[in-house]
Structures are given as structure tokens and as C-alpha cells.
PDB file of C-alpha atoms and ligand atoms in Angstrom:
ATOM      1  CA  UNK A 171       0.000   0.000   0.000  1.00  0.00           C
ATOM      2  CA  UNK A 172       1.267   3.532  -0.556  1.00  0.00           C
ATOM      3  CA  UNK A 173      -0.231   6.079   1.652  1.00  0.00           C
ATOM      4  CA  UNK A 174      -2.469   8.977   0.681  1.00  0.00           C
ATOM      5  CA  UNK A 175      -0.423  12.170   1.895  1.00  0.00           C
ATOM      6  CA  UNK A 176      -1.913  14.912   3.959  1.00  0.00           C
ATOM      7  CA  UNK A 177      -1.327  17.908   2.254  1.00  0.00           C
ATOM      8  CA  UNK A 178      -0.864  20.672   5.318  1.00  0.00           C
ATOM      9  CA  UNK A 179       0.065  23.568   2.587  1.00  0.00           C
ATOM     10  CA  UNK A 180      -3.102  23.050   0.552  1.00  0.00           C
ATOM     11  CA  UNK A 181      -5.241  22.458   3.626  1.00  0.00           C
ATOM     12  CA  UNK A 182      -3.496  25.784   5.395  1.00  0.00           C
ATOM     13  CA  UNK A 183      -4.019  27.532   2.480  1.00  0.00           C
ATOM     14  CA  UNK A 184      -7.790  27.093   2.326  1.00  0.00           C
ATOM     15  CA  UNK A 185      -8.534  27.781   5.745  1.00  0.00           C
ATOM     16  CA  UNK A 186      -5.818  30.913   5.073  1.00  0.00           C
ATOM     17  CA  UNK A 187      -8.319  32.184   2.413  1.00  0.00           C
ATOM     18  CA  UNK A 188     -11.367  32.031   4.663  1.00  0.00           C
ATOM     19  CA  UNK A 189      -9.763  33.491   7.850  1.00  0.00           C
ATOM     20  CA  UNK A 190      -8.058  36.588   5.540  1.00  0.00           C
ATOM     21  CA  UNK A 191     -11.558  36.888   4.055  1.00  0.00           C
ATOM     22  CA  UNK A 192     -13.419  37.246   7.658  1.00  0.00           C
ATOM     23  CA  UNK A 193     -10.606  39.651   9.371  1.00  0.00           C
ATOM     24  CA  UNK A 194     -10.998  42.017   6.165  1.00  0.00           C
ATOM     25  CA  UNK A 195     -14.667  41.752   7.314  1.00  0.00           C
ATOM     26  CA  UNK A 196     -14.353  42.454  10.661  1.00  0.00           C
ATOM     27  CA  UNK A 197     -12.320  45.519   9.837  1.00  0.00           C
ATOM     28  CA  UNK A 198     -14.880  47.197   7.374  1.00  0.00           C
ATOM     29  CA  UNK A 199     -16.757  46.996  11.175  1.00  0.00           C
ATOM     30  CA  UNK A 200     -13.922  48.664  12.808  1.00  0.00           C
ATOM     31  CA  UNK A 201     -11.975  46.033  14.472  1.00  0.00           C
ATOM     32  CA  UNK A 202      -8.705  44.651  13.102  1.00  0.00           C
ATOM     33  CA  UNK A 203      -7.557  41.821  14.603  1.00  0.00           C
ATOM     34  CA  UNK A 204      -4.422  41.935  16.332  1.00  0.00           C
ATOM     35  CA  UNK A 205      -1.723  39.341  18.132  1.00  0.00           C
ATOM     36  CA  UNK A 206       0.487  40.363  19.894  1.00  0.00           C
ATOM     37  CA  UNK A 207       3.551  37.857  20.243  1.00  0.00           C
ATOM     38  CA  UNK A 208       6.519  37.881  22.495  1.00  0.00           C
ATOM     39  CA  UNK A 209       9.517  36.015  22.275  1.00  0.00           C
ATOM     40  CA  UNK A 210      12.547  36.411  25.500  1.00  0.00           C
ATOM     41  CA  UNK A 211      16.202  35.360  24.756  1.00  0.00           C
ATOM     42  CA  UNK A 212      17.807  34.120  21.467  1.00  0.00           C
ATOM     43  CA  UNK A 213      16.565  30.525  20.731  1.00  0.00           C
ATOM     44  CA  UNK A 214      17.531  30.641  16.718  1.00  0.00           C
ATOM     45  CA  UNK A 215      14.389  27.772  16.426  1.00  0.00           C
ATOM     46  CA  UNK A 216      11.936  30.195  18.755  1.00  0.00           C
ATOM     47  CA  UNK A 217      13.311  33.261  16.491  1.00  0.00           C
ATOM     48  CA  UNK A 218      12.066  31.461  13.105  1.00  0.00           C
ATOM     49  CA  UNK A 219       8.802  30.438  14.570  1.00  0.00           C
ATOM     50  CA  UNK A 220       7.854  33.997  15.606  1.00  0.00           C
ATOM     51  CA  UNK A 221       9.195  35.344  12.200  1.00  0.00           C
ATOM     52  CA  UNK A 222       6.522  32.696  10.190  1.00  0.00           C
ATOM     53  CA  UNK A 223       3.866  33.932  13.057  1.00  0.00           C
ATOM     54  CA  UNK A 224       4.415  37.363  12.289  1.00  0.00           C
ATOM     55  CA  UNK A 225       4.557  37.015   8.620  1.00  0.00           C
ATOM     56  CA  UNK A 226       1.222  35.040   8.598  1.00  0.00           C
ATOM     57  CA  UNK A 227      -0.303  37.144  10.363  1.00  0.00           C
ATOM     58  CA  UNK A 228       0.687  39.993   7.822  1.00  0.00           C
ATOM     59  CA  UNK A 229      -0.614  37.865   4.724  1.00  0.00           C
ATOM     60  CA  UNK A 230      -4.004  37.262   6.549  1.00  0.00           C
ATOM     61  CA  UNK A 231      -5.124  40.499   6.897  1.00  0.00           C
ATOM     62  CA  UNK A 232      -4.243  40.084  10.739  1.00  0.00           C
ATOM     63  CA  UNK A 233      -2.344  42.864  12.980  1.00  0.00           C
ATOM     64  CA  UNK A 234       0.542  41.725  14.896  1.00  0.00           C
ATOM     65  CA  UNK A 235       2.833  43.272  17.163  1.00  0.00           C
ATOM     66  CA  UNK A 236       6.309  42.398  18.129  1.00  0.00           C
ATOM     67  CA  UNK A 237       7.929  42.317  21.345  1.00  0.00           C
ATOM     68  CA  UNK A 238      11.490  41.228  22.080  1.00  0.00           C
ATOM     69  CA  UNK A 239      13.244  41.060  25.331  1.00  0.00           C
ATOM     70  CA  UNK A 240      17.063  39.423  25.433  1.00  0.00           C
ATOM     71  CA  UNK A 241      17.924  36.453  26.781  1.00  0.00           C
ATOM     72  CA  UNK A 242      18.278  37.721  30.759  1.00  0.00           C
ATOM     73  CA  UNK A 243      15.441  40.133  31.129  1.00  0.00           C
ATOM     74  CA  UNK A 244      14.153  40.824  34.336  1.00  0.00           C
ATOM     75  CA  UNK A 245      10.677  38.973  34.605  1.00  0.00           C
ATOM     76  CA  UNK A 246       8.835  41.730  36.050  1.00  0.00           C
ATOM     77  CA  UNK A 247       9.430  43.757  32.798  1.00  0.00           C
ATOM     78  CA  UNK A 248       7.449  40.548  31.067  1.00  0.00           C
ATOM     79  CA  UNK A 249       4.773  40.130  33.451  1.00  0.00           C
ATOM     80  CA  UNK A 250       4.279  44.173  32.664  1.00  0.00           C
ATOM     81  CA  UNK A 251       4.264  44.105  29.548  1.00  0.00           C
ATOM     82  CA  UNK A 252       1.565  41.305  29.511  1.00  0.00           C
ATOM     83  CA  UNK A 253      -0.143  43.295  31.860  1.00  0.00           C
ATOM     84  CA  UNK A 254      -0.198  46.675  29.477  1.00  0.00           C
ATOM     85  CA  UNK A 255      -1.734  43.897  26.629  1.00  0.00           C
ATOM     86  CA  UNK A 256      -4.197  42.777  28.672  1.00  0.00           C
ATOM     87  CA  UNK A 257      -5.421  45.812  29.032  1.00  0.00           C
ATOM     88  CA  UNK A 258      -5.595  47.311  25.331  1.00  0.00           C
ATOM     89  CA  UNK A 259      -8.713  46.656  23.652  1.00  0.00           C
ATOM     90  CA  UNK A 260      -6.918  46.639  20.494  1.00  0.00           C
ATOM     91  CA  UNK A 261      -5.186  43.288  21.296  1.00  0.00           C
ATOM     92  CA  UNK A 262      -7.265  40.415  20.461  1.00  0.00           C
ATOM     93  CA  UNK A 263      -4.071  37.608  21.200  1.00  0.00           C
ATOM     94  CA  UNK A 264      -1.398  37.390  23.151  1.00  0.00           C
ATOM     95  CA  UNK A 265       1.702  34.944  22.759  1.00  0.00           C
ATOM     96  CA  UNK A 266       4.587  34.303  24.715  1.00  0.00           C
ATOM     97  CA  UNK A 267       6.918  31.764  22.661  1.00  0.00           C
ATOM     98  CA  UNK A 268       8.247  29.154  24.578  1.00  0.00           C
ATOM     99  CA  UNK A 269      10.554  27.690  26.011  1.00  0.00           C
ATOM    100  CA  UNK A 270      11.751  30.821  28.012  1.00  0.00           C
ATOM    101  CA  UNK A 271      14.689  31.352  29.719  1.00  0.00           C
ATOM    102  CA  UNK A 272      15.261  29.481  33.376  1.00  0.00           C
ATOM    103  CA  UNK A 273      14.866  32.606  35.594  1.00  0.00           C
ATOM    104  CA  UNK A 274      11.132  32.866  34.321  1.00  0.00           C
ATOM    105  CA  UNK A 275       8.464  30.408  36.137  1.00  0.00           C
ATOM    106  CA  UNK A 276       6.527  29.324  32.663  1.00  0.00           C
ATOM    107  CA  UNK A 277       3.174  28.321  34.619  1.00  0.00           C
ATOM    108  CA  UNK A 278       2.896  32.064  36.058  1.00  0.00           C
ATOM    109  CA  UNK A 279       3.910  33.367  32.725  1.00  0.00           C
ATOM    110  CA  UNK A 280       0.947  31.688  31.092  1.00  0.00           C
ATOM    111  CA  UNK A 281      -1.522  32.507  33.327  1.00  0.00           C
ATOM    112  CA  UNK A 282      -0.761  36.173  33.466  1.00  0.00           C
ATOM    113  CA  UNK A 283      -2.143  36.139  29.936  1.00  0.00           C
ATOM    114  CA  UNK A 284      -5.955  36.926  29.688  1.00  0.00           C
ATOM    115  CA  UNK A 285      -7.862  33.663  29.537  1.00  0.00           C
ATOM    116  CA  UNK A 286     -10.312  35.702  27.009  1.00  0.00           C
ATOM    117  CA  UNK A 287      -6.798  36.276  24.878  1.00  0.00           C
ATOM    118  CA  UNK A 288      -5.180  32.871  25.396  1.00  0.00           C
ATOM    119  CA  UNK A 289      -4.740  32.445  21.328  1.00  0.00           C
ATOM    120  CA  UNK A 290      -1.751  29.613  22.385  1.00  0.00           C
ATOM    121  CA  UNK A 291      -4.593  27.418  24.774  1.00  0.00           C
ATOM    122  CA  UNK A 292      -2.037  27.134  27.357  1.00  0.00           C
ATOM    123  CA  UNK A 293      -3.511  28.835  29.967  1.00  0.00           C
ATOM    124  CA  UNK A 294      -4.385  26.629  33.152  1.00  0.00           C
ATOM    125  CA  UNK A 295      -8.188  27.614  32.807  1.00  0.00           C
ATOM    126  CA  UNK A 296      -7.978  27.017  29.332  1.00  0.00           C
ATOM    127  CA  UNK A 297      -6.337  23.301  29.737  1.00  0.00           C
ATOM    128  CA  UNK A 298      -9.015  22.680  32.319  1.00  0.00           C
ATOM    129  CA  UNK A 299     -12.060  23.448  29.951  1.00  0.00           C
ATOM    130  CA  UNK A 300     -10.411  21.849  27.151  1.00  0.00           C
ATOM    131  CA  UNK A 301     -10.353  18.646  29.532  1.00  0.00           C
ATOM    132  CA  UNK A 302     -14.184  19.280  30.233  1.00  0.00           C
ATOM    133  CA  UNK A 303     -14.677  18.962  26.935  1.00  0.00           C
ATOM    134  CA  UNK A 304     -16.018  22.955  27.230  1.00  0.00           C
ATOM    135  CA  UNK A 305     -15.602  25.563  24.682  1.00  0.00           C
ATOM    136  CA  UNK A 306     -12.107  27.197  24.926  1.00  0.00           C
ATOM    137  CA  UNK A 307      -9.185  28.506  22.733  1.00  0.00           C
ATOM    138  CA  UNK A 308      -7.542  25.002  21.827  1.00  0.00           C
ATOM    139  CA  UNK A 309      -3.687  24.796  21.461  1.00  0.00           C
ATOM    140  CA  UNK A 310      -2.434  25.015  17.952  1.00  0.00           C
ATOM    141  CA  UNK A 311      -0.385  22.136  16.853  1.00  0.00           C
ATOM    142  CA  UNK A 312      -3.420  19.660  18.191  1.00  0.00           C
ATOM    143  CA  UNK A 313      -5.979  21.560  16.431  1.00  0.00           C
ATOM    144  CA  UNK A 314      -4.596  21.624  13.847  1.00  0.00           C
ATOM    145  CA  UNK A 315      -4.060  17.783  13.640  1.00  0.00           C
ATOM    146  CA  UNK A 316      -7.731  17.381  14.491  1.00  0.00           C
ATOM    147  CA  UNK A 317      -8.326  19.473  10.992  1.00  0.00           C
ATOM    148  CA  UNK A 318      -6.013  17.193   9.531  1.00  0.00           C
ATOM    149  CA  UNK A 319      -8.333  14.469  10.037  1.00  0.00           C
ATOM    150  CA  UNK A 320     -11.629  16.088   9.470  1.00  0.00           C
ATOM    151  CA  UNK A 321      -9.958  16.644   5.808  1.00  0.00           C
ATOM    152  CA  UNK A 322     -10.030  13.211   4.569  1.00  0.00           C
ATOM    153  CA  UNK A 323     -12.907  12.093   7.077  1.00  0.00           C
ATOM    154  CA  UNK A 324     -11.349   9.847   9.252  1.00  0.00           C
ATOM    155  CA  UNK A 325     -13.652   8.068  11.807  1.00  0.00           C
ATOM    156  CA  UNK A 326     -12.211   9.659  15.111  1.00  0.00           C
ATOM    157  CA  UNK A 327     -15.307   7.705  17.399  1.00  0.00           C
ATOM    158  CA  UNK A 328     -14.105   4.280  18.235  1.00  0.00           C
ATOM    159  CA  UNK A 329     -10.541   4.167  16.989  1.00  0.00           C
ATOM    160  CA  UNK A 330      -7.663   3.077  18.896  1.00  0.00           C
ATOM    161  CA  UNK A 331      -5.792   5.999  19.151  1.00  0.00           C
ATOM    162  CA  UNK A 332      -2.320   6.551  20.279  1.00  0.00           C
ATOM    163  CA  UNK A 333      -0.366   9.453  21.154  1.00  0.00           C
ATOM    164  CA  UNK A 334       3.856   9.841  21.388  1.00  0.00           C
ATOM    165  CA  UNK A 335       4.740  12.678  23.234  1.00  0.00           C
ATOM    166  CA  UNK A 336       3.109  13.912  26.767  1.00  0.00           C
ATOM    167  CA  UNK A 337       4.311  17.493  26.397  1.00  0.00           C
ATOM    168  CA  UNK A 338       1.667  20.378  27.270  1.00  0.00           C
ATOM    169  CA  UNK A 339       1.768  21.936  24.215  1.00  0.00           C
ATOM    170  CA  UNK A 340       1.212  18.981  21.930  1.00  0.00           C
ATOM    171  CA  UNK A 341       0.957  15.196  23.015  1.00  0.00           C
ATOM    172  CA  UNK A 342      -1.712  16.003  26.569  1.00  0.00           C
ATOM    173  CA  UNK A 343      -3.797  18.430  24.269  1.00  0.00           C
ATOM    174  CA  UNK A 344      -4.082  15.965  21.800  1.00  0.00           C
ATOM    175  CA  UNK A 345      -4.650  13.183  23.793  1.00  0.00           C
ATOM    176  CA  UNK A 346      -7.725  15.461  25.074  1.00  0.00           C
ATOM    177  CA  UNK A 347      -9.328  16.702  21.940  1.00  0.00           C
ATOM    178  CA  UNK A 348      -8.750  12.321  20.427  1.00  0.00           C
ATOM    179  CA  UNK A 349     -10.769  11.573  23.866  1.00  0.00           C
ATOM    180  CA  UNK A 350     -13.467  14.393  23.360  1.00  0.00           C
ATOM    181  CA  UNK A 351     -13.697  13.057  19.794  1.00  0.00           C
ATOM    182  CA  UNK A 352     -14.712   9.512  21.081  1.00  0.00           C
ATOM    183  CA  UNK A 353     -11.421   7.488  20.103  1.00  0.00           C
ATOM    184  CA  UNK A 354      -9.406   5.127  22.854  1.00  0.00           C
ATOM    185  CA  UNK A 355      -6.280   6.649  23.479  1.00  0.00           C
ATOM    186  CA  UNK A 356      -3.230   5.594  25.116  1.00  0.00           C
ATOM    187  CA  UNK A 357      -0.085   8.180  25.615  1.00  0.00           C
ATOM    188  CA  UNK A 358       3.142   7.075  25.453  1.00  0.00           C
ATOM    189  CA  UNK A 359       6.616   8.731  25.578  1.00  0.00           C
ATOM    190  CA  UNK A 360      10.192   8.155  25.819  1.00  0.00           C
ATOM    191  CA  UNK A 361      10.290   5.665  29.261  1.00  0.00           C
ATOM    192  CA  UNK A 362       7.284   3.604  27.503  1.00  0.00           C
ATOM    193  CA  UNK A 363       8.134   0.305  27.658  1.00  0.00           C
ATOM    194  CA  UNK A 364       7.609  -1.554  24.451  1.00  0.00           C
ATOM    195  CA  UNK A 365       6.516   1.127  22.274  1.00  0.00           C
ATOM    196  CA  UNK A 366       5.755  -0.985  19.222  1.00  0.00           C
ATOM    197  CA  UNK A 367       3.466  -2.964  21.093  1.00  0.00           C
ATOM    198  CA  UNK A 368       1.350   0.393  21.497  1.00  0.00           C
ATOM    199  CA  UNK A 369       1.638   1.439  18.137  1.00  0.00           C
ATOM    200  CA  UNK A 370       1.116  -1.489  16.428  1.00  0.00           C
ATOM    201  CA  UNK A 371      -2.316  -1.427  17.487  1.00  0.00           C
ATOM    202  CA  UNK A 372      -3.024   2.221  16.265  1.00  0.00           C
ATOM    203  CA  UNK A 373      -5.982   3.482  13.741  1.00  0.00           C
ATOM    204  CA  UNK A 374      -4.436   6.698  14.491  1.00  0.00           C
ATOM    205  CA  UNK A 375      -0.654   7.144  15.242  1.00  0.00           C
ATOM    206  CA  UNK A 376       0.096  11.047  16.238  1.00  0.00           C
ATOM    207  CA  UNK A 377       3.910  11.253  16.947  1.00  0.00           C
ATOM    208  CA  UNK A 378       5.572  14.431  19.047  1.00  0.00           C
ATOM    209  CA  UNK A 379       8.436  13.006  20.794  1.00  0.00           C
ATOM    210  CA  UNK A 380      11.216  15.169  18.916  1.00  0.00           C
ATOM    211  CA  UNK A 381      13.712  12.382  17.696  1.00  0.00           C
ATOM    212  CA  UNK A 382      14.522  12.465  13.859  1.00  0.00           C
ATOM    213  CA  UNK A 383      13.084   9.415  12.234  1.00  0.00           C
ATOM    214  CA  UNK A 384      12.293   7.548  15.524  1.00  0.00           C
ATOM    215  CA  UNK A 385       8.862   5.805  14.211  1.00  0.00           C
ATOM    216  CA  UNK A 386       9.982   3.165  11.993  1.00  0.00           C
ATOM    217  CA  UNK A 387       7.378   1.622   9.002  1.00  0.00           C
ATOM    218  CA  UNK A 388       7.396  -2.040  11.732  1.00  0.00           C
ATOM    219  CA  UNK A 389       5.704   0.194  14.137  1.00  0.00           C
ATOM    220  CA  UNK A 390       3.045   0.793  12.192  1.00  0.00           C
ATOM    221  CA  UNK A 391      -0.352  -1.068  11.716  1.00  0.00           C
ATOM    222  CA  UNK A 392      -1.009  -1.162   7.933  1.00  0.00           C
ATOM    223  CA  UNK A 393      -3.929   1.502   6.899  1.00  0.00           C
ATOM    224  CA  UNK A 394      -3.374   3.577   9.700  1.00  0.00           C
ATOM    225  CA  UNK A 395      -3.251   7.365  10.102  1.00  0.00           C
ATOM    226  CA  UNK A 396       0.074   8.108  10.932  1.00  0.00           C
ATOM    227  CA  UNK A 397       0.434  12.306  12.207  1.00  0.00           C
ATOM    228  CA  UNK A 398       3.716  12.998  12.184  1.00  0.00           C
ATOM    229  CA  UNK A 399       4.387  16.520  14.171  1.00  0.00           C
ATOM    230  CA  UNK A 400       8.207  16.071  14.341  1.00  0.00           C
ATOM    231  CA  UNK A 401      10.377  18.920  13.042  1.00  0.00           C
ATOM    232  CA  UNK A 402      14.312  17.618  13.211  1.00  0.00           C
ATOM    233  CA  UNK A 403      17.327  18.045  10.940  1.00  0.00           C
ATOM    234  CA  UNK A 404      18.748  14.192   9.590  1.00  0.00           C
ATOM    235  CA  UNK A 405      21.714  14.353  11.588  1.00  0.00           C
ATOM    236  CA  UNK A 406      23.945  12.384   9.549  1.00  0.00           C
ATOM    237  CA  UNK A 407      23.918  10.049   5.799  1.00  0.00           C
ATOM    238  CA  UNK A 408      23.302  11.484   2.682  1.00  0.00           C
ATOM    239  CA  UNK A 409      20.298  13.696   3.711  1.00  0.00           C
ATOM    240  CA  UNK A 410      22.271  14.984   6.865  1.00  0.00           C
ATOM    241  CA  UNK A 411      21.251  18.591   7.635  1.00  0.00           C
ATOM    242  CA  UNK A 412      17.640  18.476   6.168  1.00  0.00           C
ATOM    243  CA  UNK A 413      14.378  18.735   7.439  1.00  0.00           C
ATOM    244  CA  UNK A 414      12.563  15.854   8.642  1.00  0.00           C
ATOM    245  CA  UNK A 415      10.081  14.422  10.822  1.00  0.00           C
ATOM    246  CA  UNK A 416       9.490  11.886  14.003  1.00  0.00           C
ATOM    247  CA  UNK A 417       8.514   8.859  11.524  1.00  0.00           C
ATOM    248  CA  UNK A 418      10.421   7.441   8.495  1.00  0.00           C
ATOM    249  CA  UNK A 419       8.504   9.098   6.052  1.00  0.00           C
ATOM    250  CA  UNK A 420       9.767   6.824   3.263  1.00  0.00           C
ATOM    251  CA  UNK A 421       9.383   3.527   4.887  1.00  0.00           C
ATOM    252  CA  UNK A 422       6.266   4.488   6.780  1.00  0.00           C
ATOM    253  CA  UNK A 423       4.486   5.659   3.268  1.00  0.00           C
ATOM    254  CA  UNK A 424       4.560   2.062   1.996  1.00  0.00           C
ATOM    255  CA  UNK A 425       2.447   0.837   5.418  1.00  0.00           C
ATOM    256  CA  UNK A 426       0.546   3.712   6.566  1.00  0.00           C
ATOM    257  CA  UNK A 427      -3.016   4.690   4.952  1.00  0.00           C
ATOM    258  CA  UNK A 428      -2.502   8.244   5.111  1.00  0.00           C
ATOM    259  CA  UNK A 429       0.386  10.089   6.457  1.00  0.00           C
ATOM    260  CA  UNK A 430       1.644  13.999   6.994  1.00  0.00           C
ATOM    261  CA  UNK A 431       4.801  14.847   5.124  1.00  0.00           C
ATOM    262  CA  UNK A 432       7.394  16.839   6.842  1.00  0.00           C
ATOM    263  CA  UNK A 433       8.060  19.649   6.047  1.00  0.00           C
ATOM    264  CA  UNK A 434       4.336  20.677   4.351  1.00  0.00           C
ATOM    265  CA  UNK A 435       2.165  18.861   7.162  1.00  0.00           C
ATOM    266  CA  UNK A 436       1.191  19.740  10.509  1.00  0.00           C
ATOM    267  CA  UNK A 437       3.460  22.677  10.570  1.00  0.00           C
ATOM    268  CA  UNK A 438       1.487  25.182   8.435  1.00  0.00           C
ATOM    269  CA  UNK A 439      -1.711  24.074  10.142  1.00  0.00           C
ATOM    270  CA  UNK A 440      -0.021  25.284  13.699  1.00  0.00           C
ATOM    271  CA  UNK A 441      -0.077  28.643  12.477  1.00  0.00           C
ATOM    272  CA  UNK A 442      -2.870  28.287  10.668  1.00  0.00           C
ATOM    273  CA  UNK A 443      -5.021  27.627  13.921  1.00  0.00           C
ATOM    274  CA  UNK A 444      -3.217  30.759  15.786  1.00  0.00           C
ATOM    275  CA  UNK A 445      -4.782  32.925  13.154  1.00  0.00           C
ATOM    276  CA  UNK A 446      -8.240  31.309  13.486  1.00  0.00           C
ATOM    277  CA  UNK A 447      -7.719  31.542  17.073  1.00  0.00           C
ATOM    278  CA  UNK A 448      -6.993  35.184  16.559  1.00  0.00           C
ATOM    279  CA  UNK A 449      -9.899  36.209  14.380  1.00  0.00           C
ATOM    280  CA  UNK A 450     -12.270  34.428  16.907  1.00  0.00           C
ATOM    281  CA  UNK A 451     -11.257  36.499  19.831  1.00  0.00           C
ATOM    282  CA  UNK A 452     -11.716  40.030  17.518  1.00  0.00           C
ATOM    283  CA  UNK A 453     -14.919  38.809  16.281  1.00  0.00           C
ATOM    284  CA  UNK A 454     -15.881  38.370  20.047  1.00  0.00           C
ATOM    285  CA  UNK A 455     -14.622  42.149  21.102  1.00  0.00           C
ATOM    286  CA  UNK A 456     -16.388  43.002  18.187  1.00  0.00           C
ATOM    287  CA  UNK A 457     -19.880  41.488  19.450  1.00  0.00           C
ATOM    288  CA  UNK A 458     -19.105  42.866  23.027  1.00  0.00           C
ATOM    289  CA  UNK A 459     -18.912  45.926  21.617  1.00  0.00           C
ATOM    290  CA  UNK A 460     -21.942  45.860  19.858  1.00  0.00           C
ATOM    291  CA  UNK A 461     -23.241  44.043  22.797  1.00  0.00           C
ATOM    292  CA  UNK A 462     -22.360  46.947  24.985  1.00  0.00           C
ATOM    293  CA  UNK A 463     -23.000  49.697  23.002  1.00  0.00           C
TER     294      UNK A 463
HETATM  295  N1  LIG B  31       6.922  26.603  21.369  1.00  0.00           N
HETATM  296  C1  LIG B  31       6.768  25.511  20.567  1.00  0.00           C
HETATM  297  N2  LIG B  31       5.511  25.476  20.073  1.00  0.00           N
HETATM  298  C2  LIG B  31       4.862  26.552  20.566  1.00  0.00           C
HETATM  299  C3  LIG B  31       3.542  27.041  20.407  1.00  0.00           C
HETATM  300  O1  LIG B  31       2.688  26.473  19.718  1.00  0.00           O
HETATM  301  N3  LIG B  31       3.273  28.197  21.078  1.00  0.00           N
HETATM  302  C4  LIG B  31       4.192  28.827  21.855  1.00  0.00           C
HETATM  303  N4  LIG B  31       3.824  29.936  22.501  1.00  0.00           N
HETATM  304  N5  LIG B  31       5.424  28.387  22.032  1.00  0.00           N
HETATM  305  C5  LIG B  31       5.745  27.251  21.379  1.00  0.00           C
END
């Protein structure tokens, strides 16, 4: 069998259309949406993601402003600064890029972002109602997997789903939204014992555990979905230095039934989601305002 591939450009780019369609909507009514993203220190992988962020936002039709702080900045200045964008009406998202630098305590960080502005889902109120199943902004990456599927109409209810990766911004999210979807889902990770065993028995294999080619095509039950949300560099052989996934894309092609490429999978989709995510939260100032006018 050679698996269908999940096209993540084409898919982004639809959903692109639509969102850069609705924010030039909204601001005929007088709101522009606007994220507001900030990145601490000098991660060179944090530094490109905010760079694609910002320049999606741009093509969308989207505002975005920028704030950078160096790699030992005093937390307080932060935590001000998030406290300043909390307060301005104009800011529909806010975004701190993680990881961030060891003096900062990540949790607090988070939840000194507005709940009602939590674009990024990782806000401890937000993880709660996401686990209640309640409506909530829901974390990018995820999301944007769960599009993934709706695309080619996978049956999510009943499927023996399983998760590699238990990280809060990708493999406990998407263990959540798989569960609120109806499938059975196990999460493993790197001290799993027997991984293969796990996978094997997978409809729908989603892989985040950040090792360059780690899912090999024995892991994988023929016909399944296989997710791959890896972003690594081959580290050596005659590809060394370019971009690949968590799964051995050309192995897994010839078991899997459908399967994300990498690069042109789940990555577009991330920011893809951030934007929706944005646009919701202006169209909801926007129908406060009214609301309150
Ligand atoms: N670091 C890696 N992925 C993400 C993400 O989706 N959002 C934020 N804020 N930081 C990240």
C-alpha cells in the first residue's frame, strides 16, 4: 500500500483564504484583529517560529505586534508588559513563545495572559475546559491535527488511538481533543516500555516526541493514520542537515493509509489555527462591543 499524503500547505491555504476573508470583514466593522507575540532570549528555532507567526499574520489580513526582550530580562518587565496587553482593547491575542529562559516560572507566565486572549490554549483555565470537553481557545499544533483528520474524514469515534509525546503543548492536548472526539487513546513517551506494542495497534498514530526518524514503518499497523508533528534536521547520511520528521517518512508511506509529510504537514496548520484563534477572539470584542453599546 502507498499512503495517501496529507497535504498541510493546501489544507493551510484554504482555511488561510477564509480566515483573511473574515478579518478584512471584521475591519470594514472597525476592528482589526491583532496578536500580539513575544519572544525572550535568542533561541535561533523560537526566532524562526515567531518570524513565520508574524509574517502570517501579515498575509491574513491580521495585525501583529512584536515584542522582544534578550535572553536575561528581568521577569517583572514581562509580566508588565503582559499586563499593558491585557489591558488594550486593540489586542485580540497574546503569545509568549516558549521555552523561556530558566529565571522565568513558565506556569505564572501563562496565566498572566488573559484567559479571554489565550490564542496559544495554554492557559491553566484554558487546559481545564479543554479537559471538560467545554468551549475554549484550543492549542495550535493539536488543532490543527484534528483538521487534519476532518480533511479526509477519518472516523475519530471508536478508533484506537495513540499518542507519542506527553508534552503540554502537543501530546496532553491531543490526547484530550482524540478523547473528546470519542477514540481510545493511550499516551506514550520516551520511558514507555515496548513502544511498538502500542503502536502497532493504532488506527491513528500522532507522533511528538522530537527524535529524527524515531517511528519506523514495523511500528506501524497497515492503513493507519500516521500524524507525524516532528520537526528535526537528519543528523547524519546522505540527507544529513535536512528537514525531517518523528517517523520514516519513506518507509512508513509504503504501510501507513494516510500520512503527513514533513516539512508541508502539521506545521502550516499550527499557524494556521493561531490565526483562526486570533480572528475568533476580535470577532468576540467586536460582538461585546456591539453588545455593549
Ligand atoms: N513553542 C513551541 N511550540 C509553541 C507554540 O505552539 N506556542 C508557543 N507559545 N510556544 C511554542
Amino acid at each position: 500500500m502507498t499512503a495517501r499524503i496529507i497535504d498541510g500547505n493546501a489544507l493551510a491555504a484554504e482555511v488561510r483564504d477564509q480566515i483573511a476573508r473574515d478579518a478584512s470583514a471584521l475591519a470594514t466593522q472597525g476592528v482589526q484583529p491583532c496578536l500580539a507575540v513575544v519572544l525572550v532570549g535568542d533561541n535561533p528555532a523560537s526566532a524562526v517560529y515567531v518570524r513565520n507567526k508574524v509574517s502570517a499574520c501579515e498575509r491574513a489580513g491580521i495585525r501583529s505586534l512584536r515584542f522582544d526582550y534578550p535572553q536575561d530580562v528581568d521577569p517583572d518587565r514581562v509580566m508588565d508588559k503582559l499586563a499593558e496587553l491585557n489591558a488594550d482593547p486593540a489586542v485580540h491575542g497574546i503569545l509568549v513563545q516558549l521555552p523561556l529562559p530558566p529565571q522565568f516560572d513558565e506556569a505564572a507566565v501563562l496565566e498572566a495572559i488573559d484567559v479571554g486572549k489565550d490564542v496559544d490554549g495554554f492557559h491553566a483555565e484554558s487546559v481545564g475546559r479543554l479537559s471538560q470537553n467545554r468551549d475554549t481557545f484550543i492549542p495550535c499544533t493539536p488543532h490543527g491535527v484534528m483538521k487534519m483528520l476532518e480533511s479526509i474524514d477519518v472516523q475519530v469515534e471508536g478508533a484506537e488511538a495513540v499518542v507519542i509525546g506527553r508534552s503540554n503543548i502537543v501530546g496532553k492536548p491531543m490526547a484530550m481533543l482524540l478523547t473528546n472526539a470519542g477514540a481510545t487513546v493511550t499516551v506514550t513517551h520516551s520511558r514507555t516500555r515496548d513502544l511498538a506494542f502500542h503502536t502497532r495497534r493504532a488506527d491513528i498514530l500522532v507522533v511528538a516526541i522530537g527524535r529524527p526518524r524515531f517511528v519506523s514503518a514495523d511500528m506501524i499497523k497497515p492503513g493507519a493514520i500516521v500524524i507525524d508533528v516532528g520537526m528535526n534536521r537528519v543528523p547524519d547520511g546522505p540527507d544529513a542537515g535536512k528537514l525531517c520528521g518523528d517517523v520514516d517518512y519513506a518507509a512508513a508511506r509504503e504501510v501507513a493509509g494516510a500520512i503527513t509529510p514533513v516539512p508541508g504537514g502539521v506545521g502550516p496548520m499550527t499557524i494556521t489555527m493561531l490565526l483562526q484563534n486570533t480572528l475568533i477572539s476580535a470577532q468576540r470584542a467586536l460582538a461585546a462591543k456591539r453588545g455593549g453599546a
